[in-house]
Every structure is written in structure tokens, then in C-alpha cells.
Amino acid sequence: MTSRDRALWDAEAEDFDAEPDHGLRDPVVRDAWRTLLRSLLPPVPSRVADLGCGTGTLALLLAEDGHAVDGVNFSPEMIRRARAKPGRLQARASPSVTRRTRRWRPRRTTWRCAATSRGALPAPADVLARWVRLLRPEGRLVLIEGYWSTGSGLTAAETLALVAGAGLRAEHRPLQDRAYWGRTIDDERYAVVARL
């Protein structure tokens, strides 16, 4: 990611949580995501990497459920806001939040039972290969992606092909229910759970 990309995401951070599925301020949306993540992730307690964690809302939600969570993001401003959240939201457990740089590598002792990502596949095949190396043999990747109305993103078919190319087994779940997004959507949004 370039310094320009980081600057763009830093600028997005101020209003990032205004989107219902980012800030999870609406109890209906928050409960929908909590229920979804419980159905996709291994049982509590698991070690989870929230890759491209934004302002840390999902990382916090997972920590509240009892997972050991490491949030990772390129944007210093997103990370600053994520680190400010646990005290404000009174989580039972605080996630660890880290700024990812080109040199960042997880230590072998921190391999995850699960890794989650929401819309964070900029160079999909390369990124996916790195993420697979994060997982223990029983681990899984939870990819929440979409082909957005803006024309960006990945279709479910593209994501499933990438996952198969990485040697993983995958399950696909459409996420069209307005409860996840706080509104009706007309683009393609989905979760893919990939296992070794």
C-alpha cells in the first residue's frame, strides 16, 4: 500500500463509523453481525486476526465474545480510532490493534485459529497466500467481500476461485439481508469461509 493509499484511508477514518455496518451503532445491525460471526468462526476462545480492521468495531465485537483478537490495518488514523474504542465501549476484553507495514510479519507463536477480513483483498492472490500462512492446520479464513455498486470489489465466483487456487475448501453465504447493512442493498455481498 502506498503513502497515497494510507492518506486516503486516514481521511476516510473520521466518517468511517457513520456507515451502519462499520460503526455497528444500531442494535439490530450489531446483533446481526454478532450472530453472523458466531456462526462463521471457531468456538470461543479462539485466536483471531481481523485483517484490515478499520476502526476496530468487529475486532471489539469479537473480543466482547471472548476471542483473543489482533486487529491489523495500514492506516495510522484507523488504528488510532480503533485503540480508542475499547475504553469507550466497555468491552470485557480489549483487542490488540497493530499498524501493518510492509515489514510486519506475525510471529509463528501468534498463528491464528481464524482470520477475518472485510473488503481487504487489494491484490487478492498474493494477499490470500500470505493469510493462509497465518493459519493453524484447523484454522479458517472468513472473507466478507462484495462486488459493490461502484464497480469495485470481487464477485463471489472470483473469490471462490481464488480460495480454490490457494488449495482451500470453501463455503459461500450470501449476505443480502438488510439487517447487516442497515438498509436494502442491490449489489453482491457475501461471506466465504475457507478451510485448510
Coordinates of C-alpha atoms in Angstrom, one line a residue:
M1 CA 0.0 0.0 0.0
T2 CA 1.3 3.4 -1.0
S3 CA 1.5 6.5 1.2
R4 CA -1.3 7.9 -1.0
D5 CA -3.5 4.9 -0.2
R6 CA -2.7 5.4 3.5
A7 CA -3.6 9.1 3.3
L8 CA -6.9 8.2 1.6
W9 CA -7.8 5.7 4.3
D10 CA -6.7 8.2 7.0
A11 CA -9.1 10.7 5.5
E12 CA -11.9 8.1 5.5
A13 CA -11.4 7.3 9.2
E14 CA -13.3 10.3 10.5
D15 CA -16.6 9.3 9.0
F16 CA -15.9 5.6 8.7
D17 CA -18.2 4.5 11.6
A18 CA -21.2 6.5 10.2
E19 CA -22.0 3.6 7.9
P20 CA -24.3 1.2 9.8
D21 CA -22.1 -1.9 9.1
H22 CA -18.9 -0.1 10.1
G23 CA -19.9 1.6 13.4
L24 CA -22.5 -1.0 14.4
R25 CA -24.3 1.6 16.4
D26 CA -27.8 0.3 15.5
P27 CA -28.5 -2.6 17.9
V28 CA -30.2 -4.6 15.1
V29 CA -27.2 -4.3 12.8
R30 CA -24.8 -5.0 15.7
D31 CA -26.8 -8.2 16.7
A32 CA -26.9 -9.3 13.1
W33 CA -23.1 -9.1 12.8
R34 CA -22.6 -10.8 16.2
T35 CA -24.8 -13.7 15.2
L36 CA -23.2 -14.0 11.8
L37 CA -19.7 -14.1 13.2
R38 CA -20.6 -16.6 15.8
S39 CA -21.9 -18.9 13.0
L40 CA -18.7 -18.5 10.9
L41 CA -15.9 -18.5 13.4
P42 CA -14.5 -21.3 15.6
P43 CA -15.8 -21.6 19.1
V44 CA -14.7 -19.2 21.8
P45 CA -12.0 -18.8 22.8
S46 CA -10.1 -18.7 19.5
R47 CA -7.2 -16.5 18.4
V48 CA -8.5 -14.3 15.6
A49 CA -6.7 -11.8 13.3
D50 CA -9.0 -9.1 12.0
L51 CA -7.1 -8.1 8.8
G52 CA -8.0 -4.7 7.5
C53 CA -9.8 -4.0 10.8
G54 CA -10.7 -0.4 10.0
T55 CA -11.7 1.4 13.2
G56 CA -11.8 -1.9 15.1
T57 CA -15.5 -2.4 15.5
L58 CA -15.6 -6.0 14.5
A59 CA -12.4 -6.7 16.4
L60 CA -14.1 -5.3 19.5
L61 CA -17.2 -7.3 18.9
L62 CA -15.2 -10.5 18.7
A63 CA -13.2 -9.6 21.8
E64 CA -16.5 -8.9 23.7
D65 CA -17.5 -12.5 22.8
G66 CA -14.3 -13.8 24.3
H67 CA -11.9 -14.3 21.4
A68 CA -8.3 -13.2 21.6
V69 CA -8.2 -10.6 18.7
D70 CA -5.4 -8.9 16.8
G71 CA -6.6 -6.1 14.6
V72 CA -4.3 -5.1 11.7
N73 CA -4.6 -2.1 9.4
F74 CA -2.4 0.1 7.2
S75 CA -3.9 3.4 8.2
P76 CA -2.5 5.1 11.3
E77 CA -5.7 7.1 11.8
M78 CA -7.9 3.9 11.6
I79 CA -5.6 2.3 14.2
R80 CA -5.7 5.4 16.4
R81 CA -9.5 5.3 16.4
A82 CA -9.6 1.5 17.0
R83 CA -7.3 1.8 20.0
A84 CA -9.6 4.5 21.5
K85 CA -12.7 2.3 21.3
P86 CA -12.3 -0.4 23.9
G87 CA -12.5 2.0 26.9
R88 CA -15.4 3.9 25.4
L89 CA -17.4 0.7 24.6
Q90 CA -16.5 -1.1 27.8
A91 CA -15.5 -4.4 26.2
R92 CA -14.9 -7.3 28.5
A93 CA -11.6 -7.8 26.7
S94 CA -9.7 -5.4 24.6
P95 CA -8.4 -6.4 21.2
S96 CA -4.7 -5.7 20.3
V97 CA -4.5 -3.4 17.3
T98 CA -1.5 -3.0 15.1
R99 CA -0.5 -0.9 12.2
R100 CA 0.6 -3.1 9.4
T101 CA 3.7 -2.1 7.4
R102 CA 5.5 -3.9 4.6
R103 CA 7.9 -5.4 7.2
W104 CA 5.1 -6.7 9.5
R105 CA 5.1 -10.4 9.9
P106 CA 3.2 -12.4 12.5
R107 CA 5.4 -14.5 14.8
R108 CA 4.9 -18.2 14.5
T109 CA 3.6 -18.2 18.1
T110 CA 0.7 -16.0 17.0
W111 CA -0.7 -18.1 14.2
R112 CA -4.4 -17.8 14.3
C113 CA -7.3 -20.2 14.6
A114 CA -9.2 -17.8 12.3
A115 CA -8.5 -14.8 10.2
T116 CA -11.3 -12.4 9.2
S117 CA -11.4 -9.8 6.5
R118 CA -14.0 -7.4 5.3
G119 CA -13.3 -5.9 1.8
A120 CA -9.5 -6.1 2.3
L121 CA -8.2 -8.0 -0.7
P122 CA -6.3 -5.4 -2.8
A123 CA -4.0 -7.9 -4.5
P124 CA -6.2 -11.0 -4.0
A125 CA -4.0 -14.0 -4.9
D126 CA -0.8 -12.6 -3.1
V127 CA -2.8 -11.5 0.0
L128 CA -4.6 -14.8 0.3
A129 CA -1.4 -16.8 0.1
R130 CA 0.1 -14.7 3.0
W131 CA -3.1 -15.1 5.0
V132 CA -3.1 -18.8 4.6
R133 CA 0.3 -18.9 6.3
L134 CA -1.3 -17.3 9.3
L135 CA -3.5 -20.3 10.0
R136 CA -3.0 -23.4 12.1
P137 CA -3.9 -26.6 10.4
E138 CA -7.5 -26.4 11.8
G139 CA -7.8 -22.7 11.0
R140 CA -10.1 -20.9 8.7
L141 CA -10.4 -17.6 6.8
V142 CA -13.6 -15.7 6.9
L143 CA -13.8 -13.3 3.9
I144 CA -16.6 -10.8 3.9
E145 CA -16.5 -9.4 0.4
G146 CA -18.6 -7.9 -2.3
Y147 CA -18.9 -6.7 -5.8
W148 CA -20.1 -3.2 -4.9
S149 CA -22.4 -0.9 -6.8
T150 CA -19.4 1.3 -7.6
G151 CA -18.0 -1.5 -9.8
S152 CA -15.1 -2.4 -7.4
G153 CA -14.6 -5.5 -5.4
L154 CA -14.8 -9.2 -6.2
T155 CA -17.8 -11.4 -7.2
A156 CA -18.4 -14.5 -5.2
A157 CA -17.3 -16.6 -8.1
E158 CA -14.0 -14.8 -8.3
T159 CA -13.4 -15.2 -4.5
L160 CA -14.3 -18.8 -4.6
A161 CA -11.9 -19.4 -7.5
L162 CA -9.1 -17.6 -5.6
V163 CA -9.7 -19.7 -2.5
A164 CA -9.7 -22.9 -4.5
G165 CA -6.5 -21.8 -6.2
A166 CA -4.9 -21.5 -2.7
G167 CA -5.8 -25.1 -2.0
L168 CA -8.6 -24.3 0.5
R169 CA -12.1 -25.7 0.8
A170 CA -14.8 -23.0 0.8
E171 CA -18.4 -22.4 1.8
H172 CA -20.3 -19.4 0.4
R173 CA -23.0 -17.5 2.2
P174 CA -24.9 -14.6 0.5
L175 CA -25.3 -11.5 2.8
Q176 CA -28.2 -9.7 1.2
D177 CA -30.3 -9.2 4.4
R178 CA -30.7 -5.5 5.2
A179 CA -30.0 -6.3 8.9
Y180 CA -26.3 -6.5 8.1
W181 CA -26.1 -3.1 6.2
G182 CA -28.9 -1.0 7.9
R183 CA -30.6 -0.7 4.5
T184 CA -31.7 -2.6 1.4
I185 CA -28.8 -3.2 -0.9
D186 CA -28.7 -4.1 -4.6
D187 CA -25.1 -5.2 -5.1
E188 CA -23.5 -8.6 -4.3
R189 CA -22.3 -9.1 -0.7
Y190 CA -21.3 -12.4 0.8
A191 CA -19.1 -14.4 3.2
V192 CA -16.7 -17.1 2.1
V193 CA -15.4 -19.4 4.8
A194 CA -12.2 -21.1 3.7
R195 CA -10.6 -24.0 5.5
L196 CA -7.2 -25.8 5.0

